[in-house]
XYZ file of C-alpha atoms in Angstrom:
757
model
C -15.346 7.679 -34.535
C -12.214 7.828 -32.419
C -10.085 10.931 -32.808
C -7.566 10.895 -35.625
C -4.966 12.018 -33.113
C -4.798 8.527 -31.564
C -3.421 6.062 -34.160
C 0.269 6.555 -33.364
C -0.292 5.586 -29.732
C -2.550 2.743 -30.805
C 0.209 1.369 -33.000
C 2.816 1.805 -30.258
C 0.810 -0.018 -27.599
C -0.406 -2.589 -30.100
C 3.112 -3.472 -31.205
C 4.233 -3.695 -27.575
C 1.245 -5.882 -26.741
C 1.761 -8.160 -29.719
C 5.467 -8.524 -28.961
C 4.789 -9.363 -25.331
C 2.085 -11.810 -26.306
C 4.359 -13.599 -28.742
C 7.032 -13.944 -26.089
C 4.516 -15.269 -23.570
C 2.266 -17.363 -25.764
C 3.798 -17.857 -29.180
C 2.239 -17.188 -32.582
C -1.419 -18.106 -32.796
C -1.907 -18.801 -29.107
C -4.544 -17.018 -27.059
C -3.490 -14.413 -24.515
C -5.476 -11.876 -22.509
C -5.331 -8.197 -23.476
C -6.969 -5.111 -22.050
C -8.454 -3.292 -25.043
C -9.070 0.453 -24.793
C -11.773 1.766 -27.126
C -13.574 5.073 -27.532
C -16.892 5.519 -29.361
C -17.520 8.420 -31.668
C -20.391 9.616 -29.477
C -20.623 8.403 -25.906
C -24.285 9.269 -25.582
C -25.057 6.475 -28.056
C -23.882 3.986 -25.416
C -25.930 5.117 -22.458
C -26.470 1.725 -20.835
C -24.170 -1.081 -19.741
C -25.932 -3.415 -22.190
C -25.216 -0.985 -25.046
C -21.538 -0.872 -24.132
C -21.319 -4.647 -23.727
C -22.821 -5.162 -27.169
C -20.384 -2.674 -28.705
C -17.422 -4.296 -26.963
C -18.426 -7.711 -28.296
C -18.567 -6.311 -31.826
C -14.758 -6.054 -31.752
C -14.321 -9.764 -31.071
C -14.140 -12.702 -33.472
C -16.074 -14.702 -30.872
C -18.198 -13.155 -28.126
C -17.043 -15.916 -25.800
C -13.561 -14.371 -25.803
C -14.772 -11.494 -23.587
C -13.242 -11.752 -20.106
C -14.420 -8.486 -18.490
C -16.373 -5.444 -19.686
C -15.473 -2.135 -18.015
C -17.934 0.708 -17.515
C -16.744 3.172 -14.861
C -12.944 3.370 -14.694
C -11.973 2.304 -18.200
C -13.509 2.550 -21.651
C -12.958 -0.941 -22.952
C -12.766 -4.596 -22.089
C -10.475 -7.551 -21.476
C -10.496 -10.382 -24.001
C -8.517 -13.438 -25.054
C -6.999 -12.996 -28.507
C -4.183 -14.226 -30.689
C -1.588 -11.660 -31.771
C -2.990 -11.934 -35.310
C -6.519 -11.193 -34.114
C -5.262 -8.253 -32.088
C -3.490 -6.904 -35.148
C -6.707 -7.153 -37.174
C -8.728 -5.537 -34.383
C -6.490 -2.464 -34.424
C -8.083 -1.436 -37.737
C -11.585 -1.461 -36.245
C -13.111 2.024 -35.792
C -13.015 2.946 -32.128
C -9.899 0.928 -31.264
C -7.431 3.011 -29.233
C -4.844 0.759 -27.608
C -4.115 -2.700 -26.260
C -2.182 -3.612 -23.115
C -1.176 -7.224 -22.377
C -2.340 -9.003 -19.245
C 0.009 -8.885 -16.256
C 0.213 -10.805 -13.008
C 0.898 -8.941 -9.762
C 1.699 -10.195 -6.275
C 0.200 -9.364 -2.946
C 2.585 -7.052 -1.435
C -4.958 -4.934 15.023
C -4.899 -4.939 18.926
C -2.437 -2.110 19.449
C -2.385 0.188 16.436
C -5.436 2.301 17.418
C -3.752 3.394 20.641
C -0.351 3.655 18.946
C -1.899 6.052 16.418
C -3.137 8.354 19.150
C -6.692 7.089 19.502
C -6.443 6.226 23.210
C -9.311 8.546 24.079
C -11.589 6.425 21.920
C -10.312 3.005 22.910
C -13.025 2.335 25.464
C -15.645 3.314 22.903
C -14.055 1.025 20.331
C -14.143 -1.866 22.765
C -17.903 -1.445 22.975
C -18.443 -0.783 19.269
C -19.337 2.762 20.291
C -16.854 4.710 18.189
C -18.291 6.535 15.195
C -15.067 6.359 13.201
C -16.065 5.658 9.611
C -19.830 5.849 10.175
C -21.750 5.885 6.885
C -18.637 5.185 4.782
C -18.147 2.103 2.598
C -14.569 0.785 2.434
C -13.953 -1.559 -0.479
C -11.045 -3.984 -0.455
C -9.524 -5.558 -3.571
C -7.766 -8.624 -2.249
C -7.886 -12.414 -1.815
C -11.454 -12.508 -0.537
C -12.800 -12.562 3.000
C -13.725 -14.998 5.789
C -17.235 -13.642 6.385
C -18.069 -15.353 9.673
C -15.071 -13.971 11.566
C -16.277 -11.790 14.467
C -14.290 -8.889 13.044
C -17.133 -8.648 10.527
C -19.973 -8.843 13.012
C -22.655 -6.229 12.410
C -23.696 -5.876 16.039
C -24.946 -2.313 16.407
C -24.282 -1.480 12.753
C -26.957 0.376 10.749
C -27.753 -0.653 7.153
C -25.472 0.717 4.437
C -26.390 4.066 2.866
C -29.183 3.961 0.258
C -26.681 4.667 -2.521
C -25.133 1.224 -2.032
C -25.732 -1.008 -5.056
C -23.391 -3.890 -4.284
C -24.250 -7.522 -3.783
C -23.136 -10.586 -1.842
C -22.045 -13.540 -3.983
C -21.505 -16.099 -1.227
C -23.612 -19.218 -1.636
C -25.929 -19.497 1.339
C -25.263 -23.004 2.632
C -27.386 -22.474 5.717
C -30.731 -23.077 4.049
C -31.657 -19.420 4.397
C -31.283 -19.477 8.178
C -27.970 -17.635 8.287
C -26.879 -14.476 6.543
C -23.344 -14.409 5.238
C -23.179 -10.716 4.404
C -24.702 -8.266 6.891
C -24.665 -4.589 7.812
C -20.880 -4.704 8.368
C -19.882 -6.880 5.408
C -22.287 -5.336 2.914
C -20.853 -6.892 -0.241
C -18.601 -9.639 -1.548
C -17.879 -10.394 -5.198
C -15.335 -12.446 -7.125
C -13.597 -11.437 -10.346
C -11.312 -14.433 -10.848
C -11.427 -14.739 -14.620
C -9.627 -18.087 -14.588
C -12.582 -19.591 -12.710
C -15.915 -17.748 -12.728
C -17.279 -20.202 -10.147
C -14.943 -19.013 -7.396
C -16.734 -17.470 -4.433
C -15.215 -14.451 -2.665
C -14.009 -16.616 0.216
C -10.472 -15.969 1.432
C -8.170 -18.916 0.728
C -4.979 -17.033 1.624
C -5.738 -14.944 4.725
C -4.459 -11.697 3.201
C -7.869 -10.205 2.405
C -9.368 -11.029 5.785
C -6.356 -9.445 7.493
C -6.424 -6.212 5.467
C -10.224 -5.810 5.657
C -10.283 -6.147 9.438
C -7.353 -3.730 9.750
C -9.212 -1.074 7.778
C -12.690 -1.418 9.226
C -13.007 -4.476 11.450
C -15.473 -4.504 14.337
C -14.182 -4.606 17.898
C -13.295 -8.133 19.065
C -12.420 -8.849 22.687
C -9.763 -11.419 23.505
C -7.798 -11.075 20.289
C -4.355 -12.710 20.401
C -1.966 -14.786 18.367
C -0.590 -17.822 20.192
C -1.250 -15.996 23.453
C 0.684 -12.872 22.472
C -0.325 -9.282 21.595
C -3.563 -9.794 23.517
C -6.263 -7.166 23.717
C -9.290 -5.767 21.908
C -8.838 -5.796 18.132
C -10.561 -3.104 16.093
C -10.068 -1.568 12.677
C -9.179 2.045 12.054
C -12.794 2.771 11.051
C -14.824 0.265 13.092
C -18.163 1.803 12.116
C -17.506 1.743 8.382
C -19.103 -0.824 6.103
C -16.893 -3.276 4.199
C -17.163 -4.800 0.747
C -14.695 -7.337 -0.644
C -13.750 -7.788 -4.311
C -11.765 -10.985 -4.751
C -9.184 -10.339 -7.489
C -6.285 -12.444 -6.167
C -5.539 -15.964 -5.065
C -2.656 -16.815 -2.750
C -0.082 -16.570 -5.547
C -1.051 -13.785 -7.944
C -3.512 -11.149 -9.126
C -4.343 -10.608 -12.810
C -4.520 -6.955 -13.783
C -7.641 -7.524 -15.922
C -9.391 -8.869 -12.805
C -8.158 -5.936 -10.709
C -9.513 -3.505 -13.281
C -12.861 -5.327 -13.202
C -12.914 -5.152 -9.400
C -12.251 -1.401 -9.327
C -14.860 -0.884 -12.034
C -17.456 -2.768 -9.978
C -16.478 -1.025 -6.735
C -17.071 2.388 -8.268
C -20.396 1.294 -9.743
C -21.479 -0.243 -6.426
C -21.025 3.025 -4.539
C -17.747 2.633 -2.643
C -16.245 5.654 -0.877
C -12.728 4.297 -0.254
C -10.843 1.687 -2.278
C -7.890 -0.096 -0.670
C -5.444 -2.158 -2.716
C -2.543 -3.967 -1.048
C -1.343 -5.327 -4.368
C 2.077 -5.113 -5.970
C 2.841 -3.596 -9.332
C 5.557 -2.135 -11.476
C 6.704 1.401 -12.098
C 5.749 2.283 -15.647
C 4.215 5.175 -17.602
C 0.614 5.673 -16.628
C -0.682 5.049 -20.153
C 0.710 1.521 -19.774
C -0.332 1.090 -16.131
C -3.848 -0.343 -15.902
C -3.944 0.035 -12.108
C -3.088 3.743 -12.359
C -5.778 4.149 -15.015
C -8.353 2.368 -12.854
C -7.458 4.528 -9.855
C -7.736 7.655 -12.029
C -11.261 6.657 -13.056
C -12.187 5.979 -9.432
C -10.888 9.351 -8.237
C -12.735 11.122 -11.047
C -15.851 9.494 -9.613
C -15.064 10.867 -6.149
C -13.628 7.659 -4.674
C -10.519 7.808 -2.480
C -7.830 5.275 -3.464
C -4.987 4.017 -1.230
C -2.335 1.639 -2.546
C 0.804 0.004 -1.197
C 4.154 1.629 -1.960
C 5.724 -1.811 -2.452
C 8.012 -4.173 -0.560
C 11.218 -3.651 -2.558
C 13.038 -1.411 -0.095
C 15.456 -0.192 0.913
C 16.428 0.242 -2.754
C 16.113 3.778 -4.084
C 13.355 4.480 -6.649
C 11.642 1.203 -5.815
C 8.301 2.849 -4.992
C 5.313 1.851 -7.134
C 1.797 3.249 -7.538
C 3.296 6.726 -7.926
C 0.377 8.559 -9.563
C -0.564 11.743 -7.682
C -4.237 10.772 -7.497
C -3.287 7.727 -5.354
C -2.328 7.799 -1.672
C 0.896 5.767 -1.742
C 1.559 4.144 1.625
C 4.908 3.168 3.166
C 5.379 0.840 6.158
C 6.882 1.470 9.587
C 7.067 -0.179 12.995
C 5.104 0.347 16.189
C 6.138 0.330 19.850
C 5.270 -3.326 20.477
C 7.764 -6.188 20.529
C 7.007 -9.906 20.911
C 10.352 -10.929 22.288
C 12.191 -14.185 21.686
C 15.692 -14.156 23.144
C 18.659 -16.162 21.891
C 21.137 -17.111 24.624
C 24.427 -18.352 23.229
C 26.607 -20.949 24.866
C 29.140 -18.249 25.737
C 26.529 -16.424 27.829
C 25.760 -13.637 25.341
C 22.040 -12.766 25.261
C 20.539 -11.391 22.030
C 16.935 -10.301 21.586
C 14.784 -11.140 18.576
C 11.089 -11.659 17.899
C 8.606 -14.515 17.493
C 4.880 -14.842 18.135
C 5.372 -18.515 19.030
C 6.638 -18.643 22.579
C 7.588 -21.991 24.083
C 5.703 -23.177 27.134
C 7.653 -22.672 30.396
C 9.965 -25.567 31.186
C 9.340 -27.780 34.197
C 13.056 -27.684 34.965
C 14.590 -24.364 35.848
C 17.846 -25.259 34.127
C 18.794 -24.064 30.632
C 18.160 -26.236 27.585
C 20.917 -25.629 25.056
C 20.999 -27.188 21.606
C 23.819 -27.411 19.101
C 23.860 -24.581 16.557
C 24.263 -25.273 12.838
C 24.147 -22.933 9.841
C 21.907 -24.109 7.001
C 24.537 -23.044 4.476
C 26.810 -25.809 5.762
C 24.913 -28.294 3.588
C 26.772 -26.896 0.581
C 23.644 -26.828 -1.570
C 22.974 -23.720 -3.692
C 21.140 -21.104 -1.638
C 20.807 -23.569 1.249
C 21.464 -20.726 3.680
C 17.891 -19.512 3.075
C 16.369 -22.800 4.311
C 14.305 -23.484 1.232
C 12.714 -26.832 0.449
C 15.394 -29.540 0.199
C 18.180 -27.225 1.347
C 18.842 -29.233 4.516
C 19.112 -32.597 2.783
C 22.360 -34.266 3.829
C 22.837 -31.945 6.804
C 22.312 -33.349 10.308
C 19.996 -30.880 12.030
C 18.042 -33.248 14.258
C 17.731 -31.754 17.729
C 19.698 -28.657 16.681
C 18.902 -24.988 16.321
C 19.318 -24.047 12.663
C 20.549 -20.638 11.522
C 18.697 -19.465 8.400
C 19.521 -16.306 6.488
C 16.683 -13.854 5.868
C 15.478 -13.731 2.270
C 15.344 -16.163 -0.621
C 17.430 -17.321 -3.516
C 17.036 -15.749 -6.975
C 13.556 -16.242 -8.394
C 12.209 -17.629 -5.125
C 9.775 -16.279 -2.567
C 10.399 -17.895 0.795
C 8.596 -16.607 3.871
C 10.125 -17.018 7.316
C 7.197 -19.278 8.247
C 8.131 -21.654 5.415
C 11.762 -21.644 6.562
C 10.573 -22.922 9.909
C 8.480 -25.619 8.215
C 11.604 -26.848 6.432
C 13.594 -26.906 9.660
C 10.807 -28.665 11.575
C 10.390 -31.375 8.919
C 14.146 -31.994 9.030
C 13.991 -32.574 12.780
C 15.388 -29.240 13.942
C 14.724 -28.170 17.508
C 14.510 -24.478 16.667
C 15.445 -21.782 14.190
C 17.107 -18.388 14.262
C 16.495 -16.103 11.265
C 19.504 -13.856 10.657
C 19.204 -10.398 9.156
C 21.780 -9.175 6.701
C 22.876 -5.546 6.500
C 20.008 -4.538 4.197
C 17.387 -5.628 6.737
C 19.094 -3.797 9.585
C 16.956 -3.621 12.727
C 13.644 -4.681 11.154
C 12.455 -7.983 12.653
C 9.213 -9.930 12.366
C 7.246 -11.622 15.130
C 5.801 -14.391 12.966
C 3.588 -17.244 14.162
C 6.284 -19.868 13.727
C 5.738 -23.629 13.779
C 8.668 -24.280 16.113
C 10.733 -22.303 18.641
C 12.304 -19.459 16.674
C 13.705 -15.978 16.864
C 14.206 -13.390 14.128
C 17.199 -11.242 15.083
C 18.485 -7.947 13.712
C 21.763 -7.457 11.843
C 23.791 -6.567 14.944
C 22.651 -9.712 16.753
C 23.068 -11.794 13.601
C 26.648 -10.593 13.251
C 27.392 -11.638 16.835
C 25.836 -15.083 16.270
C 27.772 -15.655 13.037
C 31.001 -14.681 14.785
C 30.278 -17.052 17.667
C 29.489 -19.993 15.370
C 32.611 -19.555 13.230
C 34.906 -19.136 16.233
C 33.561 -21.956 18.426
C 34.169 -25.664 17.971
C 30.791 -26.741 19.371
C 28.437 -23.753 19.381
C 25.185 -24.034 21.320
C 22.199 -21.826 22.058
C 18.730 -21.782 23.561
C 15.643 -19.744 22.632
C 13.648 -18.123 25.429
C 10.240 -16.475 25.121
C 10.058 -12.957 26.509
C 6.371 -12.191 25.937
C 4.748 -9.030 24.610
C 6.417 -5.739 25.474
C 4.843 -2.317 24.901
C 6.521 1.059 24.750
C 9.645 -0.121 22.964
C 11.707 2.399 21.015
C 12.582 3.830 18.624
C 9.064 3.896 17.241
C 7.935 4.351 14.669
C 10.930 3.533 12.503
C 10.914 2.613 8.836
C 10.751 -1.036 7.804
C 13.601 -2.115 5.568
C 11.230 -3.623 2.986
C 9.179 -0.447 2.529
C 9.823 0.823 -0.999
C 11.581 4.165 -1.406
C 11.431 7.153 -3.727
C 12.223 9.163 -5.682
C 9.484 8.391 -8.160
C 10.631 7.216 -11.553
C 7.457 8.377 -13.290
C 7.118 11.867 -11.796
C 10.103 13.037 -9.725
C 8.262 16.332 -9.213
C 5.795 14.474 -6.967
C 7.236 13.244 -3.667
C 6.449 9.557 -3.159
C 5.575 7.663 -1.019
C 2.998 10.009 0.505
C 2.821 8.832 4.106
C 3.740 5.913 6.338
C 1.695 3.824 8.752
C 2.026 0.655 10.857
C 3.125 -2.228 8.653
C 5.281 -4.492 10.841
C 3.858 -7.239 13.067
C 0.279 -6.054 12.647
C -2.302 -8.262 14.361
C -5.614 -8.702 12.511
C -8.262 -11.285 11.655
C -7.219 -14.560 10.007
C -9.250 -17.469 8.585
C -6.986 -20.338 9.714
C -5.157 -21.623 12.746
C -1.536 -20.526 12.905
C 1.583 -21.692 14.687
C 2.798 -25.229 15.427
C 0.674 -28.206 14.341
C -1.792 -29.097 17.082
C -5.009 -31.029 17.409
C -6.820 -27.749 17.863
C -6.307 -24.134 18.742
C -3.910 -23.742 21.685
C -6.194 -21.018 23.021
C -9.958 -20.600 22.580
C -11.515 -17.832 20.550
C -11.326 -16.436 17.018
C -8.131 -16.699 15.045
C -5.833 -13.739 14.458
C -2.385 -13.490 12.934
C 0.517 -11.062 12.765
C 1.762 -10.067 9.343
C 4.075 -7.458 7.857
C 4.332 -5.484 4.638
C 3.027 -2.358 2.961
C -0.009 -4.614 2.511
C -0.588 -4.092 6.234
C 0.102 -0.339 6.358
C -2.206 0.445 3.417
C -5.479 -0.620 5.116
C -4.518 1.460 8.141
C -4.534 4.499 5.876
C -7.689 3.368 4.089
C -9.398 3.207 7.465
C -8.080 6.636 8.415
C -9.389 7.990 5.096
C -12.802 6.519 5.961
C -12.582 8.235 9.365
C -11.888 11.592 7.682
C -14.584 10.970 5.059
C -17.163 10.247 7.767
C -16.438 13.644 9.338
C -16.276 15.498 6.015
C -18.480 13.670 3.491
C -18.237 16.483 0.960
C -14.432 16.511 0.790
C -12.738 15.411 -2.421
C -10.220 12.538 -2.448
C -7.439 15.141 -2.824
C -8.646 17.079 0.222
C -8.705 13.893 2.314
C -5.204 13.033 1.137
C -4.000 16.535 1.996
C -5.486 16.290 5.490
C -3.663 13.009 6.104
C -0.337 14.238 4.737
C -0.140 17.727 6.253
C -0.951 16.472 9.763
C 1.447 13.504 9.682
C 4.111 13.348 12.392
C 7.664 14.096 11.288
C 9.087 12.764 14.546
C 8.839 9.537 16.506
C 7.204 9.077 19.901
C 10.289 10.436 21.658
C 10.269 13.607 19.563
C 13.283 12.604 17.481
C 13.486 12.277 13.711
C 12.007 9.037 12.402
C 14.801 6.515 11.834
C 15.281 3.984 9.067
C 16.150 0.300 9.381
C 19.813 1.207 10.058
C 18.849 3.569 12.925
C 19.869 6.554 10.783
C 17.501 9.493 10.139
C 15.024 8.476 7.432
C 14.498 10.804 4.484
C 11.218 11.720 2.862
C 11.813 9.145 0.113
C 11.194 6.593 2.879
C 8.644 8.307 5.133
C 6.757 10.561 2.743
C 5.131 13.372 4.717
C 5.586 11.380 7.926
C 3.693 8.975 10.166
C -0.102 9.185 10.031
C -1.864 10.974 12.886
C -5.598 10.155 12.581
C -6.925 12.531 15.234
C -5.208 15.515 13.616
C -6.208 14.444 10.103
C -9.916 15.035 10.784
C -9.198 18.698 11.610
C -6.236 19.835 9.490
C -6.946 23.597 9.330
C -5.985 23.940 5.654
C -6.121 21.562 2.699
C -4.464 21.490 -0.707
C -7.324 20.527 -3.017
C -7.120 19.230 -6.584
C -10.058 18.921 -8.961
C -10.054 15.938 -11.302
C -9.475 18.143 -14.355
C -6.148 19.309 -12.927
C -4.812 15.769 -13.256
C -5.469 15.940 -17.007
C -3.381 19.138 -17.159
C -0.693 17.366 -15.121
C -0.740 14.394 -17.522
C -0.445 16.742 -20.500
C 2.773 17.980 -18.907
C 4.120 14.406 -19.021
C 2.693 12.906 -22.207
C 1.191 13.819 -25.563
C -2.535 13.908 -26.303
C -2.638 10.331 -27.513
C -1.249 8.883 -24.309
C -3.360 11.137 -22.074
C -6.504 10.063 -23.953
C -5.915 6.447 -22.953
C -5.671 7.363 -19.250
C -8.604 9.790 -19.326
C -10.899 7.346 -21.186
C -11.872 10.069 -23.652
C -10.180 12.057 -26.435
C -7.954 14.781 -24.985
C -6.303 17.564 -26.984
C -3.449 18.788 -24.801
C -3.041 21.912 -26.941
C -6.455 23.018 -25.641
C -5.666 22.111 -22.013
C -3.871 24.262 -19.458
C -0.715 22.234 -18.906
C 0.330 21.884 -15.259
C 4.025 20.991 -14.744
C 4.376 18.322 -12.095
C 5.975 20.685 -9.582
C 2.997 23.031 -10.051
C 0.290 20.477 -9.283
C -1.395 21.618 -6.055
C 0.142 18.744 -4.125
C 0.576 18.737 -0.312
C 4.326 18.146 -0.687
C 7.011 19.785 -2.816
C 9.695 17.919 -4.763
C 12.298 19.659 -6.917
C 15.052 17.987 -8.920
C 17.625 20.455 -10.262
C 19.391 19.396 -13.425
C 23.019 19.860 -14.433
C 23.586 23.275 -15.977
C 20.703 25.058 -14.244
C 20.940 28.820 -13.891
C 22.127 29.447 -10.347
C 21.236 33.124 -10.593
C 17.546 32.343 -11.051
C 15.349 30.674 -8.436
C 12.718 28.035 -9.022
C 9.243 29.170 -8.053
C 6.487 26.779 -7.036
C 2.881 27.903 -6.659
C 0.317 26.395 -4.306
C -3.211 27.154 -3.113
C -4.740 26.250 0.243
C -8.348 26.191 1.402
C -9.423 27.029 4.936
C -11.398 24.161 6.502
C -10.699 24.978 10.156
C -11.510 27.768 12.565
C -12.098 31.216 11.079
C -11.146 33.973 11.179
C -7.546 32.867 11.337
C -4.054 33.950 10.368
C -1.349 31.514 9.315
C 2.348 32.394 9.353
C 4.917 30.668 7.158
C 7.840 28.876 8.785
C 10.480 27.112 6.688
C 12.756 24.335 7.889
C 15.677 23.571 5.560
C 18.467 21.294 6.676
C 21.273 22.632 4.458
C 23.039 25.962 3.871
C 23.239 25.345 0.105
C 19.526 26.010 -0.267
C 17.387 29.020 0.604
C 13.591 28.874 0.617
C 11.328 31.924 0.777
C 7.528 32.018 0.967
C 5.505 34.859 -0.579
C 3.354 36.077 1.083
C 4.633 35.084 4.487
C 1.199 35.129 6.075
C -2.282 34.070 4.963
C -5.480 35.572 6.361
C -8.784 33.685 6.184
C -12.079 35.280 7.127
C -14.511 32.531 6.124
C -14.764 28.761 5.709
C -13.609 27.285 2.370
C -11.814 30.514 1.443
C -8.754 29.905 -0.756
C -5.408 31.696 -0.768
C -2.448 31.331 -3.115
C 1.233 31.559 -2.260
C 4.627 30.971 -3.861
C 7.622 29.005 -2.632
C 10.861 30.412 -4.055
C 13.876 28.087 -3.955
C 17.495 29.199 -4.470
C 20.197 26.552 -4.837
C 23.712 27.958 -4.590
C 25.851 25.135 -5.962
C 26.018 21.519 -7.029
C 25.948 19.133 -4.171
C 25.191 15.663 -5.475
C 22.771 15.336 -2.600
C 19.174 15.664 -1.517
C 18.255 18.558 0.768
C 15.051 18.077 2.726
C 12.997 20.327 4.937
C 9.434 21.528 5.347
C 7.055 24.428 4.984
C 4.806 24.916 8.001
C 1.764 27.181 7.995
C 1.222 27.926 11.687
C -1.828 29.527 13.313
C -2.931 29.733 16.930
C -4.659 26.358 16.482
C -3.068 24.471 13.599
C 0.247 23.485 12.089
C -0.080 22.522 8.419
C 3.172 20.905 7.293
C 4.339 20.172 3.750
C 7.640 18.313 3.227
C 10.107 19.842 0.778
C 12.644 17.685 -1.069
C 15.317 19.309 -3.248
C 17.680 17.137 -5.288
C 20.954 18.816 -6.287
C 22.977 17.304 -9.167
């Protein structure tokens, strides 16, 4: 029987679920719910069949079962009316119900950009061992299995622990394998159509999977640009795909089923480039699923979100998740706009016009899409150019979309092309700053930053007959500043746990080239260049698989490390500066804070040998949760009854996290410091001595470390220390710095963020 301590939470979540269902479906209509249940004695349900049978006993009709969960949740998803859900709540074992939600989906150069130049020749020959023996599992839109990025040339079979399967129909009469030693599994969990195969109908899953662990492919390019050898971060890792999304949305019940299967199949790393919402973890099914995965020893990386640069827009904030932000690299695919007054302004586009036969310029009239007078026409949505003469003209389109719309810059170009436009310039507004995208446009185009956009707007409004031409500038390497933060990358502080600094780390997420299932660019009879298809895309969806691949790299070197130790290695070795040694900048070219960058920009080579790690055992997360919620809510997340009065509660600032985040409240005692405790484990050279160095960027805060040195005489030895923070006065600001443990060999850096009221 479920604990008597749970009914209040059950009622709370049930009422919320019923209310949401009635809004969405109306009285008596079926809606999908995720039902959390807990048996009186778990040992009575030893097998999956036993659990399935028990789950079905809750239902008025066994056919209502959508998914049964076994590894990362205790419960199931089912279609019920609000009245049936209300009746179910009285069934012994019922704990809580959460309504279904729909989420959205949020490389040739990145290996060298991330400091892996010494291995590039090996990668080109599939000789690198990065990720060897590790299974990276992607939850996404499916995969295009025959792309050469998933060739298994030289790949050994997956480890014996692998239990996954390949659900592609073999249309080759048995003569051709679809899955292989690289793509070791592919499954679909699309509950709205059980017949769907795990094939990628959107491109997103193929792109992310090849970024994380794609094989080396020579001759990669997009429309002739960004050419080179494409390889994933962990080219020797195995890949398995769990299709939980189509091109428009992802149902959370399907995501939960995918994570559940991935854990049962034997995955080592789970990568999810899927959106979400910031909400308490007992109402967040994705956080619960990730918690179950981590408890089973699986590393989980998730996208921070694409709602930047707004403060507190970060999602997937749970401390057991690596939350990944997005930043730029030092590659530009230049498309220059030359105005009729001679001013030259640089932007980006992967589609570069063929060289003209004539050496003379080809100017076209300029027109702003907003001149049509239609609502939100400036964004170049479908129908926005009706009544506006754009034939043979270059159309100015504002970046973004109207309220309730989702308009990509590729679709803007489609609208302009269908209306007869000769080209398009996408104009950034202030919020987008200097972040530009080199998309595979369908017509001559350039995406320009805010400074260039301001100059173009001024020229158009001050000139009777404005003209311009768009010139391709090709692929340029070594551009700066790099990395810098992408405007869209979601920012902290965390709304759910401000004592945990989120996001955790940033990686390449702008104009990332990776495998793609379809032809891109302007309509043609065939591919303009021979070879496999690749595409450039941007988002925290693109940065997340970079970090998943890096995690696989670390895991392959240290198979016994916990997910928390791997996360610590990635965070404490991240670069706080850009390639020129300056502070990482944001989209406005101002210094970026930790709420944008997290610990910094990933450095894979350093991450495999960090010196020290901050480790966390799974039970510590339960103590952390008991510091946030009562026993009833924690029991839902933990998938078992939890009595917080019998658990050592760990305040969020005391969790052994690799970063430190303090938020002082109004009325705090200025005469008393705040003390934070941490523990580090030696995983590097021994014997060794580490000395504490503190960087704080403000005189209103003093930080001391006790003791100021740590001595390690053997491997895996642990040492504790305290960080004592004094804040002298209110400031209405955020003070940021870092603690560095420095030895003769290593620098182990933890960011410190202090919010003053």
